[in-house]
Amino acid sequence: MEKSGKKGKAILAYSGGLDTSVAIPWLMDQGYDVVTMTADVGQQADNMEEINDKAIKTGAITAHMLDLREEMIEYFIWPGLKANALYEGVYPLNSAYSRPLIAKAMIRIAQQEGAVAIAHGCTGKGQDQVRIEVCANALDPTIEVLAPVRDWHMSREQEMEYAERHNVPVPTTRNSPYSLDDNLWGRSCECGVLEDPWNKPPKGAYGLTVDPIEAPDKPALVEITFDKGIPVAIDGKRMSAIDLIDALNKLAGAHGVGRIDMVENRLVGFKSREVYECPAAVTLITAHRALETITLAKEVMRTKADLERKFSELTYEGYWFSPLMEAIQAFVDKTQEVVNGTVRVQLYKGSAIVEGMKSESAIYREDLATYSEGDAFDHAASVGFIKVWGLPIKTWTETHDKGSVEFETDVKDTKLTSEAMVMAF
Ligand code: ARG
């Protein structure tokens, strides 16, 4: 066994769970001085102070505890919201945002502490390992990335035994039957009985939302105000980003909004069944997208939709820190200059439905849209417009297949002529 500290410092992303606790003596055995980093990203029910104490008791020389919630919102969640980012059209990417954030924080601490390596507790099967490692390398390729859990090939029993031998306090709480990950933007739940897509997720798979069937019979209405694509107030009350997301998670969650049950295409080649709960994310994306319909120009919306898909894929696949992501974000930011206004959303038994919206920068014009009095649309102009718009199609038909269109001959047609009408009377 090498003497501790010979290789230099390693920054370990530490949760206090069994895997990352065992990783402390394991890294020490490999010759590293271990510095832990525990991040608050808005996950539920972790006692940060206890975790820090435990890190030191287990052998860490320093234990950092970081509140990354604001950074997560400003640099990951809001850019994602502005891009209406949903992987494969449904997953709000909550887990996928936290990995580049954690990688960035670890690299920052590694640089401050003069560490030679960072270490994470991901297994060799998920995509979180890909995201952390690709992002860490993108930020500082000189720092090595270690993945003890992937490398040590220990079963859970072996880990427990190793923990005992090294006086690692073993978690007393019962191990969840699922693999869970949560933060401000939502909760991810996978594994266990969920692996069979025919199984309905048991009650215990959910933690942030009520079953829509049991949600209140009376809907809740919420007015969300956006400034340049970012939500700043609820029901006219300005609040901090953290409070706003917390408030919506609670309110929408109580109405069963934000449950997503999907089979997704993983980066690492196979499909997996995931249950997400993202009450605030689903409500905000729904509202934001609606506001864009009255504020963005048609062609901007269309081009943005293509880039939104790309944004989601880059995030999911670990390319957060990449030149394409930077360019897409610059485009999206430009579009958001006019996304100002208020959207009213009804939360009711699992659905978030937009009921109304208004904006000072709306390019929706009632006097153009109306079919009633006060119509400002130039009806006469339609004649010339249609002539020109239809010209290429008309030219095509005249040139190639004049009169050759095939019509259905056996369409049931009940004919009534005016003669027959007269006869009947
Ligand atoms: N499948 C999701 C993703 O890759 C969720 C991952 C959640 N992580 C976890 N350790 N349970 O983004």
Short mmCIF file of C-alpha atoms and ligand atoms in Angstrom, two decimals:
data_model
loop_
_atom_site.label_atom_id
_atom_site.label_comp_id
_atom_site.label_asym_id
_atom_site.label_seq_id
_atom_site.Cartn_x
_atom_site.Cartn_y
_atom_site.Cartn_z
CA MET A 1 0.00 0.00 0.00
CA GLU A 2 1.35 3.38 -1.01
CA LYS A 3 1.72 6.02 1.63
CA SER A 4 -1.11 8.52 1.66
CA GLY A 5 -0.46 11.81 -0.09
CA LYS A 6 2.32 10.64 -2.41
CA LYS A 7 0.44 11.44 -5.58
CA GLY A 8 -1.00 14.76 -4.47
CA LYS A 9 -4.54 15.89 -3.82
CA ALA A 10 -7.70 14.49 -5.35
CA ILE A 11 -11.01 16.36 -5.12
CA LEU A 12 -13.81 13.88 -4.52
CA ALA A 13 -17.45 14.72 -5.27
CA TYR A 14 -18.89 13.44 -2.02
CA SER A 15 -22.50 12.71 -1.09
CA GLY A 16 -21.97 10.88 2.19
CA GLY A 17 -23.50 7.69 0.74
CA LEU A 18 -21.77 4.32 0.80
CA ASP A 19 -20.00 4.59 -2.57
CA THR A 20 -18.37 7.96 -2.07
CA SER A 21 -17.62 7.21 1.59
CA VAL A 22 -15.71 4.08 0.64
CA ALA A 23 -13.99 6.11 -2.07
CA ILE A 24 -12.15 8.16 0.59
CA PRO A 25 -9.98 5.34 2.02
CA TRP A 26 -9.76 3.77 -1.42
CA LEU A 27 -8.25 6.95 -2.90
CA MET A 28 -5.97 7.24 0.12
CA ASP A 29 -4.82 3.67 -0.56
CA GLN A 30 -3.98 4.78 -4.09
CA GLY A 31 -1.73 7.49 -2.65
CA TYR A 32 -3.95 10.59 -2.77
CA ASP A 33 -4.77 13.16 -0.14
CA VAL A 34 -8.53 13.40 -0.34
CA VAL A 35 -10.39 16.71 -0.37
CA THR A 36 -14.15 16.30 -0.57
CA MET A 37 -16.64 18.57 -2.25
CA THR A 38 -20.32 18.36 -1.43
CA ALA A 39 -22.73 20.50 -3.39
CA ASP A 40 -26.15 21.82 -2.54
CA VAL A 41 -28.06 21.80 -5.81
CA GLY A 42 -31.44 21.89 -4.10
CA GLN A 43 -31.69 18.16 -3.42
CA GLN A 44 -34.05 17.05 -0.69
CA ALA A 45 -33.16 16.19 2.88
CA ASP A 46 -29.40 16.12 3.07
CA ASN A 47 -27.82 17.45 6.22
CA MET A 48 -24.80 19.18 4.77
CA GLU A 49 -22.99 19.72 8.06
CA GLU A 50 -23.26 16.08 9.01
CA ILE A 51 -21.90 15.12 5.61
CA ASN A 52 -18.89 17.39 6.07
CA ASP A 53 -18.15 15.98 9.53
CA LYS A 54 -18.37 12.50 8.16
CA ALA A 55 -15.95 13.29 5.36
CA ILE A 56 -13.31 14.44 7.82
CA LYS A 57 -13.93 11.48 10.15
CA THR A 58 -13.52 9.14 7.20
CA GLY A 59 -10.12 10.59 6.35
CA ALA A 60 -10.54 13.66 4.12
CA ILE A 61 -8.04 16.43 4.83
CA THR A 62 -10.50 19.15 3.85
CA ALA A 63 -14.24 19.07 3.23
CA HIS A 64 -15.79 21.76 1.04
CA MET A 65 -19.47 22.43 1.14
CA LEU A 66 -20.81 24.56 -1.69
CA ASP A 67 -24.19 26.09 -2.27
CA LEU A 68 -24.41 25.86 -6.06
CA ARG A 69 -28.10 26.59 -6.39
CA GLU A 70 -27.77 30.11 -7.77
CA GLU A 71 -25.01 29.14 -10.14
CA MET A 72 -27.08 26.20 -11.33
CA ILE A 73 -30.04 28.44 -12.07
CA GLU A 74 -28.13 31.24 -13.75
CA TYR A 75 -25.79 29.18 -15.90
CA PHE A 76 -27.75 26.01 -16.58
CA ILE A 77 -31.46 26.15 -15.72
CA TRP A 78 -32.25 29.58 -17.19
CA PRO A 79 -30.30 28.95 -20.41
CA GLY A 80 -32.20 25.65 -20.65
CA LEU A 81 -35.54 27.34 -20.05
CA LYS A 82 -34.79 29.99 -22.67
CA ALA A 83 -34.15 27.11 -25.07
CA ASN A 84 -37.33 25.26 -23.94
CA ALA A 85 -34.94 22.35 -23.57
CA LEU A 86 -36.56 18.92 -23.36
CA TYR A 87 -34.55 15.86 -24.33
CA GLU A 88 -36.50 13.80 -26.88
CA GLY A 89 -39.29 16.31 -26.43
CA VAL A 90 -40.06 15.40 -22.81
CA TYR A 91 -37.21 15.21 -20.28
CA PRO A 92 -36.34 18.63 -18.78
CA LEU A 93 -32.68 17.58 -18.30
CA ASN A 94 -32.58 18.16 -14.53
CA SER A 95 -29.89 15.54 -13.89
CA ALA A 96 -28.02 16.45 -17.05
CA TYR A 97 -27.56 20.10 -15.94
CA SER A 98 -26.06 19.24 -12.59
CA ARG A 99 -23.11 17.26 -13.95
CA PRO A 100 -21.36 20.05 -15.88
CA LEU A 101 -22.08 22.28 -12.87
CA ILE A 102 -20.44 19.79 -10.50
CA ALA A 103 -17.54 19.23 -12.90
CA LYS A 104 -16.99 23.00 -13.05
CA ALA A 105 -17.06 23.33 -9.25
CA MET A 106 -14.64 20.43 -8.83
CA ILE A 107 -12.19 21.88 -11.35
CA ARG A 108 -12.42 25.26 -9.61
CA ILE A 109 -11.57 23.68 -6.25
CA ALA A 110 -8.88 21.49 -7.81
CA GLN A 111 -7.21 24.62 -9.18
CA GLN A 112 -7.53 26.45 -5.84
CA GLU A 113 -6.14 23.49 -3.92
CA GLY A 114 -3.47 22.61 -6.47
CA ALA A 115 -4.95 19.13 -6.86
CA VAL A 116 -3.80 16.68 -9.53
CA ALA A 117 -7.09 14.84 -9.88
CA ILE A 118 -10.83 14.93 -9.36
CA ALA A 119 -12.91 11.87 -8.54
CA HIS A 120 -16.60 11.03 -8.82
CA GLY A 121 -18.79 8.17 -7.67
CA CYS A 122 -20.49 7.29 -10.95
CA THR A 123 -20.68 3.70 -12.09
CA GLY A 124 -19.52 2.59 -15.50
CA LYS A 125 -23.02 2.30 -16.90
CA GLY A 126 -24.68 5.67 -16.69
CA GLN A 127 -24.21 8.86 -18.59
CA ASP A 128 -23.40 10.96 -15.55
CA GLN A 129 -19.82 9.64 -15.76
CA VAL A 130 -19.63 10.76 -19.39
CA ARG A 131 -20.92 14.24 -18.56
CA ILE A 132 -18.62 14.80 -15.61
CA GLU A 133 -15.53 13.56 -17.40
CA VAL A 134 -16.11 15.24 -20.76
CA CYS A 135 -16.97 18.53 -19.03
CA ALA A 136 -14.00 18.37 -16.63
CA ASN A 137 -11.64 17.70 -19.53
CA ALA A 138 -13.18 20.57 -21.47
CA LEU A 139 -12.40 22.93 -18.59
CA ASP A 140 -8.93 21.73 -17.60
CA PRO A 141 -7.38 18.82 -19.47
CA THR A 142 -4.36 18.76 -17.13
CA ILE A 143 -6.44 17.45 -14.24
CA GLU A 144 -6.95 13.71 -14.19
CA VAL A 145 -10.44 12.31 -13.66
CA LEU A 146 -10.79 9.24 -11.43
CA ALA A 147 -13.85 7.02 -11.13
CA PRO A 148 -13.22 4.72 -8.14
CA VAL A 149 -16.62 3.02 -8.19
CA ARG A 150 -16.14 2.15 -11.85
CA ASP A 151 -12.64 0.85 -11.24
CA TRP A 152 -12.79 -1.09 -8.00
CA HIS A 153 -15.22 -3.85 -9.06
CA MET A 154 -16.63 -4.34 -5.56
CA SER A 155 -20.07 -5.75 -4.86
CA ARG A 156 -22.21 -3.98 -2.27
CA GLU A 157 -21.25 -6.62 0.30
CA GLN A 158 -17.56 -6.13 -0.46
CA GLU A 159 -18.01 -2.38 -0.13
CA MET A 160 -19.64 -2.83 3.30
CA GLU A 161 -16.81 -5.08 4.37
CA TYR A 162 -14.22 -2.61 3.06
CA ALA A 163 -16.01 0.19 4.89
CA GLU A 164 -15.92 -1.72 8.16
CA ARG A 165 -12.22 -2.48 7.80
CA HIS A 166 -11.48 1.22 7.23
CA ASN A 167 -13.80 2.54 9.93
CA VAL A 168 -16.04 4.25 7.41
CA PRO A 169 -19.37 5.14 8.99
CA VAL A 170 -21.92 3.16 7.00
CA PRO A 171 -25.20 4.89 6.10
CA THR A 172 -27.94 3.83 8.47
CA THR A 173 -30.86 4.70 6.19
CA ARG A 174 -32.32 1.90 4.15
CA ASN A 175 -30.99 1.82 0.63
CA SER A 176 -33.65 2.94 -1.86
CA PRO A 177 -34.80 0.33 -4.38
CA TYR A 178 -34.24 3.00 -7.05
CA SER A 179 -31.38 5.09 -8.34
CA LEU A 180 -32.38 8.61 -7.43
CA ASP A 181 -31.01 12.00 -8.31
CA ASP A 182 -32.64 15.31 -7.55
CA ASN A 183 -32.08 19.03 -7.62
CA LEU A 184 -34.01 22.28 -8.05
CA TRP A 185 -35.11 21.41 -11.57
CA GLY A 186 -36.50 17.99 -10.74
CA ARG A 187 -36.10 14.44 -9.59
CA SER A 188 -34.97 11.41 -11.58
CA CYS A 189 -35.85 7.87 -10.59
CA GLU A 190 -34.68 4.72 -12.33
CA CYS A 191 -33.92 1.01 -11.82
CA GLY A 192 -35.75 -1.61 -9.74
CA VAL A 193 -39.27 -2.51 -10.88
CA LEU A 194 -39.19 0.41 -13.34
CA GLU A 195 -36.85 -1.58 -15.56
CA ASP A 196 -39.86 -3.42 -16.98
CA PRO A 197 -41.69 -0.73 -18.99
CA TRP A 198 -44.97 -2.66 -18.53
CA ASN A 199 -44.88 -2.01 -14.77
CA LYS A 200 -46.74 0.99 -13.50
CA PRO A 201 -44.41 3.05 -11.28
CA PRO A 202 -45.31 2.23 -7.66
CA LYS A 203 -46.31 5.08 -5.36
CA GLY A 204 -42.87 5.01 -3.76
CA ALA A 205 -41.17 5.93 -7.03
CA TYR A 206 -42.53 9.47 -6.68
CA GLY A 207 -41.34 12.04 -4.22
CA LEU A 208 -42.25 15.53 -5.43
CA THR A 209 -45.76 15.23 -6.83
CA VAL A 210 -49.13 13.90 -5.79
CA ASP A 211 -50.92 11.39 -7.95
CA PRO A 212 -53.03 13.49 -10.37
CA ILE A 213 -56.04 11.35 -9.45
CA GLU A 214 -55.68 12.48 -5.85
CA ALA A 215 -54.93 16.11 -6.71
CA PRO A 216 -57.40 18.81 -5.59
CA ASP A 217 -60.64 19.14 -7.54
CA LYS A 218 -60.18 22.88 -7.64
CA PRO A 219 -57.51 24.09 -10.09
CA ALA A 220 -54.81 26.59 -9.13
CA LEU A 221 -54.12 29.59 -11.34
CA VAL A 222 -50.66 31.04 -11.45
CA GLU A 223 -49.42 34.13 -13.29
CA ILE A 224 -45.78 33.99 -14.28
CA THR A 225 -43.98 37.14 -15.43
CA PHE A 226 -40.95 36.87 -17.67
CA ASP A 227 -38.20 39.38 -18.36
CA LYS A 228 -36.04 38.52 -21.38
CA GLY A 229 -37.12 34.91 -21.20
CA ILE A 230 -36.43 34.57 -17.47
CA PRO A 231 -39.23 34.24 -14.90
CA VAL A 232 -39.04 37.05 -12.34
CA ALA A 233 -42.41 37.14 -10.59
CA ILE A 234 -45.31 34.95 -9.59
CA ASP A 235 -48.75 36.52 -9.30
CA GLY A 236 -47.12 39.91 -9.60
CA LYS A 237 -44.75 39.27 -6.70
CA ARG A 238 -41.06 39.54 -7.59
CA MET A 239 -38.96 36.88 -5.96
CA SER A 240 -35.53 35.34 -6.07
CA ALA A 241 -34.92 32.61 -8.61
CA ILE A 242 -34.55 29.96 -5.90
CA ASP A 243 -37.81 30.98 -4.20
CA LEU A 244 -39.65 31.13 -7.50
CA ILE A 245 -38.61 27.61 -8.49
CA ASP A 246 -39.30 26.29 -4.97
CA ALA A 247 -42.75 27.88 -4.93
CA LEU A 248 -43.66 26.41 -8.31
CA ASN A 249 -42.33 22.97 -7.38
CA LYS A 250 -44.62 22.98 -4.36
CA LEU A 251 -47.70 24.42 -6.05
CA ALA A 252 -47.52 22.47 -9.30
CA GLY A 253 -46.39 19.32 -7.46
CA ALA A 254 -49.47 19.53 -5.23
CA HIS A 255 -51.59 19.46 -8.41
CA GLY A 256 -49.78 16.44 -9.80
CA VAL A 257 -48.05 18.47 -12.52
CA GLY A 258 -44.64 17.42 -13.84
CA ARG A 259 -44.75 13.62 -13.85
CA ILE A 260 -42.92 12.17 -16.81
CA ASP A 261 -42.62 8.46 -17.45
CA MET A 262 -40.50 7.72 -20.50
CA VAL A 263 -38.16 5.33 -22.22
CA GLU A 264 -35.22 7.37 -23.42
CA ASN A 265 -32.39 6.74 -25.83
CA ARG A 266 -29.21 6.78 -23.84
CA LEU A 267 -25.93 8.09 -25.10
CA VAL A 268 -24.28 4.83 -24.07
CA GLY A 269 -26.28 2.82 -26.57
CA PHE A 270 -29.27 1.30 -24.82
CA LYS A 271 -32.74 2.49 -23.92
CA SER A 272 -33.78 3.04 -20.33
CA ARG A 273 -37.02 3.68 -18.51
CA GLU A 274 -37.03 6.79 -16.37
CA VAL A 275 -39.55 8.43 -14.11
CA TYR A 276 -39.08 12.16 -13.69
CA GLU A 277 -40.88 14.69 -11.59
CA CYS A 278 -40.31 18.28 -12.65
CA PRO A 279 -43.27 20.39 -11.53
CA ALA A 280 -41.60 23.81 -11.79
CA ALA A 281 -39.73 22.92 -14.98
CA VAL A 282 -42.84 21.69 -16.80
CA THR A 283 -44.89 24.70 -15.70
CA LEU A 284 -42.20 27.21 -16.64
CA ILE A 285 -41.37 25.65 -20.00
CA THR A 286 -45.08 25.53 -20.87
CA ALA A 287 -45.51 29.20 -19.96
CA HIS A 288 -42.28 30.33 -21.62
CA ARG A 289 -43.06 28.55 -24.85
CA ALA A 290 -46.50 30.17 -24.92
CA LEU A 291 -45.04 33.63 -24.42
CA GLU A 292 -42.72 33.04 -27.35
CA THR A 293 -45.70 32.39 -29.60
CA ILE A 294 -46.81 36.01 -29.25
CA THR A 295 -43.38 37.66 -29.16
CA LEU A 296 -41.09 35.86 -31.62
CA ALA A 297 -41.06 36.24 -35.38
CA LYS A 298 -42.17 33.16 -37.33
CA GLU A 299 -38.80 32.36 -38.88
CA VAL A 300 -37.01 32.91 -35.57
CA MET A 301 -39.38 30.41 -33.92
CA ARG A 302 -38.74 27.83 -36.60
CA THR A 303 -34.98 28.13 -36.54
CA LYS A 304 -35.00 28.22 -32.75
CA ALA A 305 -37.00 24.97 -32.62
CA ASP A 306 -34.24 23.19 -34.55
CA LEU A 307 -31.59 24.60 -32.25
CA GLU A 308 -33.61 23.74 -29.14
CA ARG A 309 -33.42 20.07 -30.10
CA LYS A 310 -29.69 20.37 -30.63
CA PHE A 311 -29.27 22.21 -27.31
CA SER A 312 -31.05 19.36 -25.52
CA GLU A 313 -28.96 16.69 -27.18
CA LEU A 314 -25.69 18.49 -26.45
CA THR A 315 -26.71 18.82 -22.80
CA TYR A 316 -27.79 15.22 -22.53
CA GLU A 317 -24.66 13.96 -24.22
CA GLY A 318 -22.17 15.84 -22.08
CA TYR A 319 -21.26 18.57 -24.58
CA TRP A 320 -22.25 21.46 -22.33
CA PHE A 321 -18.87 23.13 -22.63
CA SER A 322 -18.51 23.02 -26.40
CA PRO A 323 -18.22 25.59 -29.18
CA LEU A 324 -21.60 24.63 -30.64
CA MET A 325 -23.33 25.04 -27.28
CA GLU A 326 -21.77 28.47 -26.88
CA ALA A 327 -22.96 29.52 -30.32
CA ILE A 328 -26.49 28.19 -29.76
CA GLN A 329 -26.72 30.02 -26.44
CA ALA A 330 -25.68 33.27 -28.11
CA PHE A 331 -28.48 32.80 -30.67
CA VAL A 332 -31.03 31.93 -28.01
CA ASP A 333 -30.06 34.92 -25.86
CA LYS A 334 -30.57 37.25 -28.80
CA THR A 335 -34.07 35.87 -29.37
CA GLN A 336 -35.01 36.37 -25.72
CA GLU A 337 -34.65 40.17 -25.78
CA VAL A 338 -38.35 40.43 -26.64
CA VAL A 339 -39.67 37.55 -24.53
CA ASN A 340 -41.26 39.74 -21.89
CA GLY A 341 -44.73 39.49 -20.45
CA THR A 342 -47.07 37.48 -18.26
CA VAL A 343 -48.61 34.06 -18.77
CA ARG A 344 -51.51 32.63 -16.77
CA VAL A 345 -51.34 28.89 -16.27
CA GLN A 346 -53.98 26.60 -14.87
CA LEU A 347 -52.64 23.70 -12.78
CA TYR A 348 -55.16 20.94 -12.57
CA LYS A 349 -54.90 17.20 -11.93
CA GLY A 350 -51.55 16.69 -13.61
CA SER A 351 -51.82 19.24 -16.40
CA ALA A 352 -50.42 22.72 -16.82
CA ILE A 353 -52.54 24.55 -19.36
CA VAL A 354 -51.94 28.09 -20.56
CA GLU A 355 -55.08 30.13 -20.08
CA GLY A 356 -53.92 33.57 -21.06
CA MET A 357 -50.92 35.66 -21.98
CA LYS A 358 -49.99 39.29 -22.55
CA SER A 359 -46.87 41.14 -23.55
CA GLU A 360 -45.83 44.72 -24.30
CA SER A 361 -43.55 43.32 -26.98
CA ALA A 362 -46.19 41.08 -28.54
CA ILE A 363 -46.28 41.03 -32.31
CA TYR A 364 -49.66 39.35 -32.08
CA ARG A 365 -52.10 42.01 -33.35
CA GLU A 366 -55.77 41.71 -32.59
CA ASP A 367 -56.68 44.17 -35.33
CA LEU A 368 -54.95 41.89 -37.85
CA ALA A 369 -56.31 38.66 -36.42
CA THR A 370 -59.91 39.68 -35.89
CA TYR A 371 -62.82 38.39 -37.94
CA SER A 372 -65.01 41.09 -36.43
CA GLU A 373 -65.22 44.84 -36.79
CA GLY A 374 -62.03 46.86 -36.73
CA ASP A 375 -60.26 44.46 -39.08
CA ALA A 376 -57.05 46.07 -40.35
CA PHE A 377 -56.06 43.21 -42.64
CA ASP A 378 -56.08 44.10 -46.35
CA HIS A 379 -58.42 41.49 -47.86
CA ALA A 380 -57.91 42.76 -51.42
CA ALA A 381 -54.18 42.16 -51.15
CA SER A 382 -54.88 38.42 -50.79
CA VAL A 383 -55.80 38.15 -54.46
CA GLY A 384 -52.36 39.11 -55.76
CA PHE A 385 -50.63 37.29 -52.95
CA ILE A 386 -52.33 33.98 -53.72
CA LYS A 387 -51.50 34.38 -57.43
CA VAL A 388 -47.81 34.77 -56.71
CA TRP A 389 -47.67 32.26 -53.83
CA GLY A 390 -49.37 29.55 -55.91
CA LEU A 391 -47.49 30.35 -59.13
CA PRO A 392 -44.77 27.67 -58.85
CA ILE A 393 -47.32 24.92 -58.18
CA LYS A 394 -49.59 26.07 -60.97
CA THR A 395 -46.63 26.22 -63.37
CA TRP A 396 -45.62 22.69 -62.37
CA THR A 397 -49.06 21.29 -63.10
CA GLU A 398 -49.32 23.15 -66.40
CA THR A 399 -45.93 21.81 -67.48
CA HIS A 400 -46.02 18.19 -66.31
CA ASP A 401 -49.27 16.54 -65.51
CA LYS A 402 -52.06 18.66 -66.76
CA GLY A 403 -55.32 16.92 -65.94
CA SER A 404 -53.68 13.73 -64.71
CA VAL A 405 -54.64 14.03 -61.04
CA GLU A 406 -56.32 10.85 -59.88
CA PHE A 407 -59.56 11.30 -58.01
CA GLU A 408 -61.10 8.74 -55.71
CA THR A 409 -64.03 7.22 -57.66
CA ASP A 410 -65.79 5.31 -54.91
CA VAL A 411 -66.39 8.20 -52.55
CA LYS A 412 -69.88 7.94 -51.09
CA ASP A 413 -71.74 11.01 -52.29
CA THR A 414 -75.33 11.65 -51.27
CA LYS A 415 -76.64 14.05 -53.87
CA LEU A 416 -79.59 16.31 -53.35
CA THR A 417 -80.64 18.51 -56.25
CA SER A 418 -82.96 21.51 -56.15
CA GLU A 419 -85.26 19.67 -58.61
CA ALA A 420 -85.63 16.81 -56.20
CA MET A 421 -86.36 19.26 -53.44
CA VAL A 422 -89.17 20.84 -55.45
CA MET A 423 -90.61 17.40 -56.31
CA ALA A 424 -90.69 16.44 -52.67
CA PHE A 425 -93.01 19.30 -51.79
N1 ARG B 1 -31.37 9.25 -17.29
C1 ARG B 1 -31.24 10.56 -16.75
C2 ARG B 1 -30.05 11.26 -17.38
O1 ARG B 1 -29.17 10.61 -17.83
C3 ARG B 1 -31.20 10.57 -15.26
C4 ARG B 1 -29.94 10.19 -14.59
C5 ARG B 1 -30.10 10.20 -13.13
N2 ARG B 1 -28.95 9.80 -12.42
C6 ARG B 1 -28.97 8.93 -11.42
N3 ARG B 1 -27.84 8.67 -10.86
N4 ARG B 1 -30.07 8.32 -11.07
O2 ARG B 1 -30.01 12.45 -17.43
#
